[in-house]
Amino acid sequence: MVEETGHHEALDATQLADGETLVQTAGGTILDDDPAVTVDRGAAIGRYTVLERLGSGAMGVVYTAYDPKLDRRVALKLLRIPREDSGSVMVARLIREAQALAKLSHPNVVAIHDCDTVGDHVYLAMELVEGTTLKRWLRGARSPAEILERFVQAGRGLAAAHRVGLVHRDFKPDNVLLGDDGRVRVADFGIARNADEDPLAGPSRIAERVADFAFEDTESGAARLTQTGAVVGTPAYMSPEQHVGVRVDARCDQFAFCVALFEALYRAHPFPSSSYLELRRRVLAGEVAPVPGRSDVPAKVRAAILRGLHVYPDKRFATMEALLEELEYDPHRRRRRLVNVGLLAGLVAVIAASTSYAVSSARAACEDAERHLAGVWDDEIRGAAELAFAATGRPYAEKAWESSAAALDRYAGAWVTMRREACEATAVYHEQSPELLDLRMACLDRQLRSLSATADLLHDADSEIVLRAVGLAEALPALDACADTEALVRSEAPVSEAERRRHDQLDQLIAEADALGSAGRYEAALARADQALALARGLDDRALARALHAKATATDQLGRSSDAAQLLDEAARLAERAGADLLRGEIWSELGLVEALALERHGEAERRLRHTAAIYERGGAPPLARAQLESRLGAVLSASGRYDEALATLDAALVELRALPGDQSMVILSTLNTLGLTHDLRGDYEAALALDREALALAEDRVGSDHPESAKLLNNIAIIEKTLGDHEAARRDYLQALAIYRRAYEPEHPTIGATLCNLGNLYLAMGRYEEAIRHYDEALGIYERTLSADSELIARIHYNVGVSHHLDKRYDDAVASYRKALTSGESIYAPDHPELAYPLAGLGSALVELMRYTEALDPLERALAIRSRKDVPPVDIGEIRFALARALPIDGRPRALELARAAAVDYAELGDQATVDRINAWLSEQAAEDPE
């Protein structure tokens, strides 16, 4: 390999022609200092959103980016164009060549999707290949057969480009990608050029130029290197034509290909050199290094490589196809051809026709993947679902249908594409074993069952399904799990045909349970999960873990979080025993959330989630699962009061979620909500308000402005506006939320009651007591008809009504409301519970205002005893002390004065000077009345 030959590393760097950026010369690298070369994450280039920088090369910088139009990630190459006059010519050339490449559809060439300009840059949007480069792959121990197989694939890509008139001009192992799917792709046609547009077009005159350079001294040769546009390509792989600056054609790629193949097979460069001048001299002299005496490389292959390395293009192979035919030489196949030479010539045509027919038949069979959607998500089911949505009459039904149907359309389309590509990898390109194809197809069948279960619910949608439709559609399992061949091999154990049928039944039941849970039909989801569990008990540990997971999810959705945690813990142990790491991580991720938010075991939850992150990293979990885990960890940190850490974690999760292909709007909404809540808890209300408004805009776009999800966000916004003192804005948003809820829900829905309570609280803060009481009373009507009499919520609303009457100086009505609140509270709490101090203090204070001092003593003494405890915050203790001071009989005068003085200190600490003055006035009156 190149790294081991000892020649200067600059010989591996690409050199470019006039005006092209990031020029790397034989003497080192000249980096373009244009700050625009660096693009921030999240920046827009055309319609693409920049995600992260992958690296830089001779022609520019490459980023991953998201294409919202086609819902996919791409590789985005940014090329700087000079500002001088030649820039417009270069732009036109690059766009023409990108258009030519875009028309080149070949499995061994990285696809070009788009090309345009932004500022003084040209950008190329290309296929994003997950994998490694040929150069990195070659660092491992590889047999000649393995190396030849990869190079032949790359050669096919070059040959395809040559057929459309493109010459790469910079072929090298760095510019060949090996995808995780096993396919080799030639990349970085950044300095490719149509042969007839080469600036040196015309007769090659290679022999003359070689002769000229042979007599050129070292000083003039070095000077030539400084001339703009003197050489184009990577010196270590450049053909003689490129070294001497004459017109090149496809045979220059053949030369570079043979340099790279020689290097890979023999672990040495064919022209070992320590400087550019030495390299050029050896190349132009045809001084190919001798190969090792003992080698596993067939002599026929070595002869083909040496021919491709000839100084003069016309002495090389006429085409890449001709070279590849020699490299694919199989002596056993040749012997069979010789033995059968006496057969009729017509047999050759029959074989060729049969081969062509077989390939085309295989491709046609793979193209038929869409037939699997029949009866799952086809025009008939789609049409029936649309009618079902409309029949509910919900104001948000149209928008919910639009968004959820679009999500299912995208999922179905991606499923068809993945199934076709999996099929072709085995049947057409022979890059994947039949056994691996079976695993991928089984995975895709599972995902299809999930799509079917979701589509069935939409087909028969009622109001509850319509309400949850967008989240239901987005909850479909990620398809990229079916492309992770390594994980599939690890997780799938061979089973008999009978067991396979049972596994299929299990998949169907779990898919239905998941869909029902996402749709809010929790009891039905639990019933399906129980069926799955009964079936799984006769299968393996992994199947049992999946069924337990499904049951745990439904159990938690029904509010039985402790039971759910036990089920999840058992499921995780089974998944670990089965070696199903990613499944265990998924289970632990859910368990961590349950432990933190429902069971308040924050430390244990955090440790579990961080361990899950390590499992995901090792097992290569899908990006969505990783982002969701990060979001959950942020929620756990927030719940434990570690707000700064929570914000950093949630911000990172949000960036990851936005970078993912597909629509993750409901997960993003959830993360935005948690971020907003965390800022709120931290006291950063403006930041919380901005996040909630961002979430509202997203909700209105995805589910509609009449959807309860939008109303929930309006409610959150109003709470913060109230905190900031913008009461009118809060009132407007509360009323809008209430109007949405009234249209969406039945009149006695608890969410309507909650919004009425919030409005009551706002009117109370505004001093509009009658309006506060009216809204509280309406909420009470809802809750008294839908909740039990001992509801904490009912007790608190009675208390708020009492406060409203109290502040409005309607003390008799206040006493009546406080007594109702106290009666409800005493049926729920212990006699000394801190919650009872609220109605006790209010009742006692109101009785004092009515001068019913004897009645006031008991509730005030009880309230003071509770609030004076060390384990209870001293809320309203100044009010309690002053009210009790006024209620005490004459023989309690010393204690009354002491209580009043303490109350004055309490109010002074609160900054309430008006009440302090009132207490001091009362103390003065008491002093004047004292006969002593």
Coordinates of N, CA and C in Angstrom, one line a residue, residues 527-596:
A527 N -54.7 -6.6 26.2 CA -55.2 -7.9 25.9 C -54.4 -8.6 24.8
R528 N -54.0 -7.8 23.8 CA -53.1 -8.3 22.7 C -51.8 -8.8 23.3
A529 N -51.3 -8.0 24.2 CA -50.0 -8.3 24.7 C -50.0 -9.6 25.5
D530 N -51.1 -9.8 26.2 CA -51.3 -11.0 27.0 C -51.4 -12.2 26.0
Q531 N -52.0 -12.1 24.9 CA -52.0 -13.1 23.9 C -50.6 -13.4 23.4
A532 N -49.9 -12.4 23.1 CA -48.5 -12.5 22.7 C -47.7 -13.2 23.7
L533 N -47.9 -12.9 25.0 CA -47.1 -13.5 26.1 C -47.4 -15.0 26.2
A534 N -48.6 -15.4 26.0 CA -49.0 -16.8 26.1 C -48.3 -17.6 25.0
L535 N -48.3 -17.0 23.8 CA -47.7 -17.6 22.6 C -46.2 -17.7 22.8
A536 N -45.6 -16.6 23.3 CA -44.1 -16.5 23.4 C -43.5 -17.5 24.5
R537 N -44.3 -18.0 25.4 CA -43.8 -18.8 26.5 C -43.3 -20.2 25.9
G538 N -43.8 -20.5 24.7 CA -43.3 -21.7 24.0 C -42.2 -21.5 23.1
L539 N -41.7 -20.3 23.0 CA -40.6 -20.0 22.1 C -39.3 -19.7 22.8
D540 N -38.5 -18.8 22.3 CA -37.2 -18.6 22.9 C -37.2 -17.4 23.8
D541 N -36.0 -17.1 24.4 CA -35.9 -16.0 25.4 C -36.2 -14.6 24.7
R542 N -35.7 -14.5 23.5 CA -35.9 -13.2 22.8 C -37.3 -12.9 22.6
A543 N -38.1 -13.9 22.1 CA -39.5 -13.8 21.9 C -40.2 -13.5 23.2
L544 N -39.9 -14.1 24.2 CA -40.5 -13.9 25.5 C -40.2 -12.5 26.0
A545 N -39.0 -12.0 25.8 CA -38.6 -10.6 26.2 C -39.5 -9.6 25.4
R546 N -39.7 -9.8 24.1 CA -40.5 -8.9 23.3 C -41.9 -8.9 23.8
A547 N -42.5 -10.0 24.1 CA -43.9 -10.1 24.6 C -44.0 -9.4 25.9
L548 N -43.1 -9.6 26.8 CA -43.1 -8.9 28.1 C -43.0 -7.4 28.0
H549 N -42.1 -7.0 27.1 CA -42.0 -5.6 26.8 C -43.3 -5.0 26.3
A550 N -44.0 -5.7 25.4 CA -45.3 -5.2 24.9 C -46.3 -5.1 26.1
K551 N -46.3 -6.1 27.0 CA -47.2 -6.1 28.1 C -46.9 -4.9 29.1
A552 N -45.6 -4.7 29.3 CA -45.2 -3.7 30.2 C -45.6 -2.3 29.7
T553 N -45.4 -2.1 28.4 CA -45.8 -0.8 27.8 C -47.3 -0.5 28.0
A554 N -48.1 -1.5 27.7 CA -49.6 -1.3 27.9 C -49.9 -1.2 29.4
T555 N -49.2 -1.9 30.3 CA -49.5 -1.8 31.7 C -49.1 -0.4 32.2
D556 N -48.0 0.2 31.7 CA -47.7 1.5 32.1 C -48.7 2.6 31.6
Q557 N -49.1 2.3 30.4 CA -50.1 3.3 29.8 C -51.4 3.3 30.6
L558 N -51.7 2.2 31.3 CA -52.9 2.1 32.1 C -52.6 2.7 33.5
G559 N -51.4 3.2 33.8 CA -51.1 3.9 35.0 C -50.6 3.0 36.1
R560 N -50.3 1.7 35.8 CA -49.7 0.8 36.7 C -48.2 0.7 36.6
S561 N -47.6 1.8 37.0 CA -46.1 1.9 36.7 C -45.3 0.9 37.4
S562 N -45.6 0.6 38.7 CA -44.8 -0.3 39.5 C -44.8 -1.7 38.8
D563 N -46.0 -2.1 38.4 CA -46.1 -3.4 37.7 C -45.3 -3.4 36.4
A564 N -45.4 -2.3 35.7 CA -44.7 -2.1 34.4 C -43.2 -2.3 34.6
A565 N -42.7 -1.6 35.7 CA -41.2 -1.7 35.9 C -40.8 -3.1 36.2
Q566 N -41.6 -3.9 36.9 CA -41.2 -5.3 37.2 C -41.2 -6.1 35.9
L567 N -42.2 -5.9 35.0 CA -42.2 -6.6 33.7 C -41.0 -6.2 32.9
L568 N -40.7 -4.9 32.8 CA -39.6 -4.5 32.0 C -38.3 -5.0 32.5
D569 N -38.1 -5.1 33.8 CA -36.9 -5.7 34.4 C -36.7 -7.1 34.0
E570 N -37.8 -7.9 34.1 CA -37.8 -9.3 33.7 C -37.5 -9.4 32.2
A571 N -38.1 -8.6 31.4 CA -37.9 -8.6 29.9 C -36.4 -8.3 29.6
A572 N -35.8 -7.3 30.3 CA -34.4 -7.0 30.0 C -33.5 -8.1 30.4
R573 N -33.8 -8.9 31.4 CA -32.9 -10.0 31.8 C -33.0 -11.1 30.7
L574 N -34.2 -11.3 30.2 CA -34.4 -12.3 29.2 C -33.6 -11.9 27.9
A575 N -33.7 -10.6 27.5 CA -33.1 -10.1 26.3 C -31.5 -10.3 26.5
E576 N -31.0 -10.0 27.7 CA -29.6 -10.1 27.9 C -29.2 -11.6 27.8
R577 N -30.0 -12.5 28.3 CA -29.7 -13.9 28.2 C -29.7 -14.4 26.8
A578 N -30.6 -13.8 26.0 CA -30.7 -14.1 24.5 C -29.6 -13.5 23.7
G579 N -28.8 -12.6 24.3 CA -27.8 -11.8 23.5 C -28.4 -10.8 22.6
A580 N -29.6 -10.4 22.9 CA -30.3 -9.3 22.1 C -30.0 -8.0 22.7
D581 N -28.8 -7.4 22.4 CA -28.4 -6.2 23.1 C -29.3 -5.0 22.8
L582 N -29.6 -4.8 21.5 CA -30.4 -3.6 21.2 C -31.8 -3.7 21.8
L583 N -32.4 -4.9 21.8 CA -33.7 -5.1 22.5 C -33.6 -4.8 23.9
R584 N -32.5 -5.2 24.6 CA -32.3 -4.9 26.0 C -32.2 -3.4 26.2
G585 N -31.4 -2.8 25.3 CA -31.3 -1.3 25.4 C -32.6 -0.6 25.3
E586 N -33.4 -1.1 24.3 CA -34.8 -0.5 24.1 C -35.6 -0.6 25.4
I587 N -35.6 -1.8 26.0 CA -36.4 -2.1 27.2 C -35.8 -1.2 28.3
W588 N -34.5 -1.1 28.5 CA -34.0 -0.3 29.6 C -34.3 1.2 29.4
S589 N -34.3 1.6 28.1 CA -34.6 3.0 27.9 C -36.0 3.3 28.4
E590 N -37.0 2.4 28.1 CA -38.3 2.7 28.6 C -38.4 2.5 30.1
L591 N -37.7 1.5 30.7 CA -37.7 1.3 32.1 C -37.1 2.6 32.9
G592 N -36.1 3.2 32.3 CA -35.5 4.3 32.9 C -36.5 5.5 33.0
L593 N -37.3 5.7 32.0 CA -38.3 6.7 32.0 C -39.3 6.4 33.0
V594 N -39.8 5.2 33.1 CA -40.8 4.8 34.1 C -40.3 5.1 35.5
E595 N -39.0 4.6 35.8 CA -38.4 4.8 37.1 C -38.3 6.2 37.5
A596 N -38.0 7.1 36.6 CA -37.7 8.5 36.9 C -39.0 9.3 37.0

